[in-house]
Coordinates of C-alpha atoms in Angstrom, one line a residue:
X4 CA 8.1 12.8 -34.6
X5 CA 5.4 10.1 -34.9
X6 CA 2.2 10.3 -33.5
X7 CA 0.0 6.8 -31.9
X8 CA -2.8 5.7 -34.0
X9 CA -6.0 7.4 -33.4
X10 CA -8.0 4.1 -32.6
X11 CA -5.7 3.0 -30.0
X12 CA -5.7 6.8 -28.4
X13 CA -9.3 6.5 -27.9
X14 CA -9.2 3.1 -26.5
X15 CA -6.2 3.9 -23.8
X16 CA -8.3 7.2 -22.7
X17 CA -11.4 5.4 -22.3
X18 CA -9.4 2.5 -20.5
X19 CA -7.4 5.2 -18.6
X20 CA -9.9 7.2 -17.6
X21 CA -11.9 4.6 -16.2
X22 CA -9.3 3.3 -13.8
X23 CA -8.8 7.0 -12.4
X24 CA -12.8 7.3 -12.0
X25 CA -12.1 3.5 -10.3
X26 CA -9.5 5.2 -8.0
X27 CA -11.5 8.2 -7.1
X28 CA -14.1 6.1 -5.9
X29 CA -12.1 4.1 -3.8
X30 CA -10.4 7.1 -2.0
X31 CA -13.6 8.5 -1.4
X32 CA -14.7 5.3 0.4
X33 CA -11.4 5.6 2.1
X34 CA -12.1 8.7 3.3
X35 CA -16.2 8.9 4.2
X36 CA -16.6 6.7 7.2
X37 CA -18.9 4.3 5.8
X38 CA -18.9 0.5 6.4
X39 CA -16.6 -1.3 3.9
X40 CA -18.4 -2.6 1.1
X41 CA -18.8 -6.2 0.3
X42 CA -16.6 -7.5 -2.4
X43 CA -19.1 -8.5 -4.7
X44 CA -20.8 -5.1 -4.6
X45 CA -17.5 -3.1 -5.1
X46 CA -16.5 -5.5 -8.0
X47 CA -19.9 -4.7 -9.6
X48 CA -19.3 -0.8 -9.1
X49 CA -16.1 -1.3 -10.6
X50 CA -17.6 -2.9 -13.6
X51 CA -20.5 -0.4 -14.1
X52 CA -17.5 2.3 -13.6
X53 CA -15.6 0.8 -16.9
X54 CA -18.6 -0.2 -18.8
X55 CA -20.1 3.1 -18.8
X56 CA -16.8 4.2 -19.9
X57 CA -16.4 2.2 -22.8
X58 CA -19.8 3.4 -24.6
X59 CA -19.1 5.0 -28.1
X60 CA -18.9 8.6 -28.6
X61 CA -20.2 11.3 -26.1
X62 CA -22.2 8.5 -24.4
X63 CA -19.0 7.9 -22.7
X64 CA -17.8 10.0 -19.6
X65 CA -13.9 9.9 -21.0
X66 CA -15.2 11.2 -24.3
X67 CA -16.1 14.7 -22.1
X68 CA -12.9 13.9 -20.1
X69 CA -10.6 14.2 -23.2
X70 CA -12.0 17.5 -24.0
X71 CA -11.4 18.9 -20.7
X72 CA -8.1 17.1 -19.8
X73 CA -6.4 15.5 -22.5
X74 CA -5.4 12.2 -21.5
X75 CA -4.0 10.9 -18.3
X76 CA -0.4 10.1 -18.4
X77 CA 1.0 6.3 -18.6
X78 CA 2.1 7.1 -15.1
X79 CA -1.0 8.0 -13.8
X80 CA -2.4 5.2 -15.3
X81 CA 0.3 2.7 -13.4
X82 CA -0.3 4.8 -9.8
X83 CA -3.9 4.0 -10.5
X84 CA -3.7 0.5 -10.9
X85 CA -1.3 0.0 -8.3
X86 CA -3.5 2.2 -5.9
X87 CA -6.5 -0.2 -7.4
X88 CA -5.1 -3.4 -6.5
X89 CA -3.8 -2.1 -3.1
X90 CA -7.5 -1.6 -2.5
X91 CA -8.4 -5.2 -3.8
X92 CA -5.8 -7.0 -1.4
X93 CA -7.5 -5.4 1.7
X94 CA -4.9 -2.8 2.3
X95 CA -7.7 -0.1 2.8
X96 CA -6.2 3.2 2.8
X97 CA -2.7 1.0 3.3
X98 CA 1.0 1.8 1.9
X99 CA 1.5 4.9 -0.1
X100 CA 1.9 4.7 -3.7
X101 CA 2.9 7.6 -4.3
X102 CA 6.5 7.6 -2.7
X103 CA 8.6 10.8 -1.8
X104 CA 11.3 10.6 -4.1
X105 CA 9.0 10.0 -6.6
X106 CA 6.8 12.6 -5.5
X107 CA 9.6 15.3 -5.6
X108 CA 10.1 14.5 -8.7
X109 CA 7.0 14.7 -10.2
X110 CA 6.5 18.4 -8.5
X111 CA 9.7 19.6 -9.8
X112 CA 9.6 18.6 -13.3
X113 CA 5.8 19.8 -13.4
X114 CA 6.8 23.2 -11.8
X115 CA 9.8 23.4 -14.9
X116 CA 7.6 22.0 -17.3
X117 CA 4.7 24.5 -16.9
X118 CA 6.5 27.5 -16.9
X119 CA 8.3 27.0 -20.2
X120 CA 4.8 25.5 -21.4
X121 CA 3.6 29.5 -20.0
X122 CA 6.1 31.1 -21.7
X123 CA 8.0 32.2 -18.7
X124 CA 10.8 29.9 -19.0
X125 CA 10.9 29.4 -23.0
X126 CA 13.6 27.1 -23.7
X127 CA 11.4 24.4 -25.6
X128 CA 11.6 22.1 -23.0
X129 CA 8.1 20.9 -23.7
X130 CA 8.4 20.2 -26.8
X131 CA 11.6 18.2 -26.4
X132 CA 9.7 15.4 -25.5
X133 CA 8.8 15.2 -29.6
X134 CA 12.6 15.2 -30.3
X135 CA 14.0 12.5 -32.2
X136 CA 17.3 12.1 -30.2
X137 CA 16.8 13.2 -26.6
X138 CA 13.2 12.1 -25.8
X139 CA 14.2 8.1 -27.0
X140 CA 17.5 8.3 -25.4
X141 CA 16.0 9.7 -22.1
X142 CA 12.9 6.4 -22.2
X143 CA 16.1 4.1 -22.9
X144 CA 17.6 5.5 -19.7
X145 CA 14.6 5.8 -17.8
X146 CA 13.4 1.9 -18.8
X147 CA 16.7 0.5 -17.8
X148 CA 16.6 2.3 -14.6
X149 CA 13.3 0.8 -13.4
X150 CA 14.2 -2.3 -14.8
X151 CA 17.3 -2.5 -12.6
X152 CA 14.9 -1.2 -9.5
X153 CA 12.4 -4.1 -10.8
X154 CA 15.5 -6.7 -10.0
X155 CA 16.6 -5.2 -6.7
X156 CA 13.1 -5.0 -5.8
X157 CA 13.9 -1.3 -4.9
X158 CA 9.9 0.4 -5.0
X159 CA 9.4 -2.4 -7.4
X160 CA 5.6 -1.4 -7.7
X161 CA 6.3 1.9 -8.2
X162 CA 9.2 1.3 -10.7
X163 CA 7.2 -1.5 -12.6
X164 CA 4.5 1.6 -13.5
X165 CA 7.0 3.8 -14.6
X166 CA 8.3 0.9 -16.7
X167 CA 4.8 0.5 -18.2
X168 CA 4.3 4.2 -18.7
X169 CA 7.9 4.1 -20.9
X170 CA 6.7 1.2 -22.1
X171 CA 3.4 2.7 -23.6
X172 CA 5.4 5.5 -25.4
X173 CA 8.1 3.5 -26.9
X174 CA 6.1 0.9 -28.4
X175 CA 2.6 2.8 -29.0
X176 CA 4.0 6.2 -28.9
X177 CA 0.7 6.4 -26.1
X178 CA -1.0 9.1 -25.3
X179 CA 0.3 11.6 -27.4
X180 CA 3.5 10.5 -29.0
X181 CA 5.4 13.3 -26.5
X182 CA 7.4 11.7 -23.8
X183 CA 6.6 14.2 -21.3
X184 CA 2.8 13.4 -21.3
X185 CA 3.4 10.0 -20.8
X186 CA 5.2 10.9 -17.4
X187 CA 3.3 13.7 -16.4
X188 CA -0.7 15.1 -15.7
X189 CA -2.1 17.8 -14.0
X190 CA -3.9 15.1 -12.0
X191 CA -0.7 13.3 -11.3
X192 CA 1.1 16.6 -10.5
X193 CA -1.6 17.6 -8.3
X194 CA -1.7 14.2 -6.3
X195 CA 2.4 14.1 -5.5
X196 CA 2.3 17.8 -4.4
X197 CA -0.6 16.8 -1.9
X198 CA 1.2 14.0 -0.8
X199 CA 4.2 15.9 -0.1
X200 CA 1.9 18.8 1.4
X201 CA 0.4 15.9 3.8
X202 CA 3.9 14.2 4.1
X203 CA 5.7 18.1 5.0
X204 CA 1.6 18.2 7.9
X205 CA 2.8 15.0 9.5
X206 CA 6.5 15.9 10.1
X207 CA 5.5 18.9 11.7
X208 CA 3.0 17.9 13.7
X209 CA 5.2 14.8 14.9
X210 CA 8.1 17.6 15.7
X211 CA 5.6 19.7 17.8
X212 CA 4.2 16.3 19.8
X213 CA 8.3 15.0 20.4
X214 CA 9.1 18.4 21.7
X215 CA 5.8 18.9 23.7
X216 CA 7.4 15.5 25.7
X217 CA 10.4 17.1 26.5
X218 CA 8.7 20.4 28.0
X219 CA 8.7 19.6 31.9
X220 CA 5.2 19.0 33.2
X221 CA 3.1 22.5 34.7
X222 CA 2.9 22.2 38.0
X223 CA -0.8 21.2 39.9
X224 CA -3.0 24.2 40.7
X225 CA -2.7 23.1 44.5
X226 CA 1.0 23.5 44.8
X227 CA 0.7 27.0 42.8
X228 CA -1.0 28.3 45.6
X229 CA 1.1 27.0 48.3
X230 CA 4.2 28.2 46.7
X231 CA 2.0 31.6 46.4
X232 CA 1.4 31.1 50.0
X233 CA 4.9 30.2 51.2
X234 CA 6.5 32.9 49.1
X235 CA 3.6 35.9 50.8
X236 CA 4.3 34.4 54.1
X237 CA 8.2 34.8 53.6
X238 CA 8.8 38.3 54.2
X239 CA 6.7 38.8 56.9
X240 CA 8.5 36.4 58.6
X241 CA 11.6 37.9 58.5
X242 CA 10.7 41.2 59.9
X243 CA 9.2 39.9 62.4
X244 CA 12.4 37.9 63.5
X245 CA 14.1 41.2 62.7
X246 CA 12.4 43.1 65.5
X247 CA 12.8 40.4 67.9
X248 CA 16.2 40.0 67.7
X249 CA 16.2 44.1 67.9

């Protein structure tokens, strides 16, 4: 097990954790209904956003970050930047970057990895991502993987971050020399289960509007009342042909 150097740890989390406060900022623009900024002005937040995050020490907002949260995964870190220059090209709000199958994924192996990290599952899995055998030969796998996804252009953006995030633990051993952390955050567990939560909202809501079409239409009001009418005058009717026939 080999652990990164400390100077390049602090450097990644301030780096890191300035492109998620970056992100943050422009999915709360996404989502407040406010006049889209000029480019200028959201260049300069950007700026002030990594600045202040590269002062020295506690002066710097990752410095409490790190405390609280460790540091965000290589793969968070990629989604980011993807999610960042999504925003930049003037697809506000546009394609997801955080795909289904990649979503899944990222629940699943969080769900697994945070039981046995609770003691509920125990079987180490955690701390195979320190191994000497299994944790390289799994990055191996997983580069060549995106790197043939990267070729087919198959979710290339998607596949070039996880290619970075394998890339940052194979060469710099980043963020904490374990594989798993380099693939996986709270944070970055929390935003695939929301996106399949929303993904799982609008299914549901698109099955309820298809089969709302096929229900036949309610009749008016006005021909409720005449088939009312019709159906009281019925009987009636027929007695009173019954006695005159009588």
């Amino acid at each position: 097990m080999s652990l990164p150097d400390l100077a390049s740890q602090i450097v990644y989390g301030r780096l890191a954790w300035a492109t998620v406060a970056a992100t943050l900022l422009l999915a709360l623009l996404d989502v407040v209904p406010v006049r889209r900024l000029p480019q200028r002005l959201l260049a300069g937040l950007l700026a002030a956003i990594f600045v202040l995050f590269m002062l020295p020490g506690a002066a710097s907002p990752a410095y409490w970050l790190t405390l609280a949260f460790h540091y965000p995964s290589g793969l968070l870190f990629g989604c980011c930047v993807l999610k960042l220059r999504q925003h930049w090209d003037g697809q506000r709000g546009g394609g997801a970057v955080m795909m289904p199958p990649l979503a899944a994924a990222i629940a699943v192996s969080g769900v697994i990895l945070y039981l046995d990290a609770m003691g509920l599952l125990t079987q180490g899995y955690y701390y195979a991502g320190f191994g000497p055998t299994a944790a390289p030969l799994v990055a191996l796998l997983g580069a060549g993987g995106c790197a043939l996804a990267v070729v087919r252009n198959t979710a290339r953006p998607q596949a070039g971050a996880l290619l970075t995030a394998i890339l940052l633990f194979s060469l710099l051993r980043l963020p904490t020399g374990n594989l798993w952390d380099t693939l996986l955050d709270p944070l970055l567990w929390g935003w695939a289960v929301a996106s399949l939560a929303a993904l799982a909202v609008a299914r549901g809501t698109r099955r309820t509007a298809v089969r709302d079409t096929r229900l036949p239409a309610p009749a008016p009001a006005g021909d409720l009342n005449t088939l009312s009418a019709l159906g009281a005058a019925q009987p009636s009717s027929t007695i009173k042909e019954h006695v005159s026939g009588n």
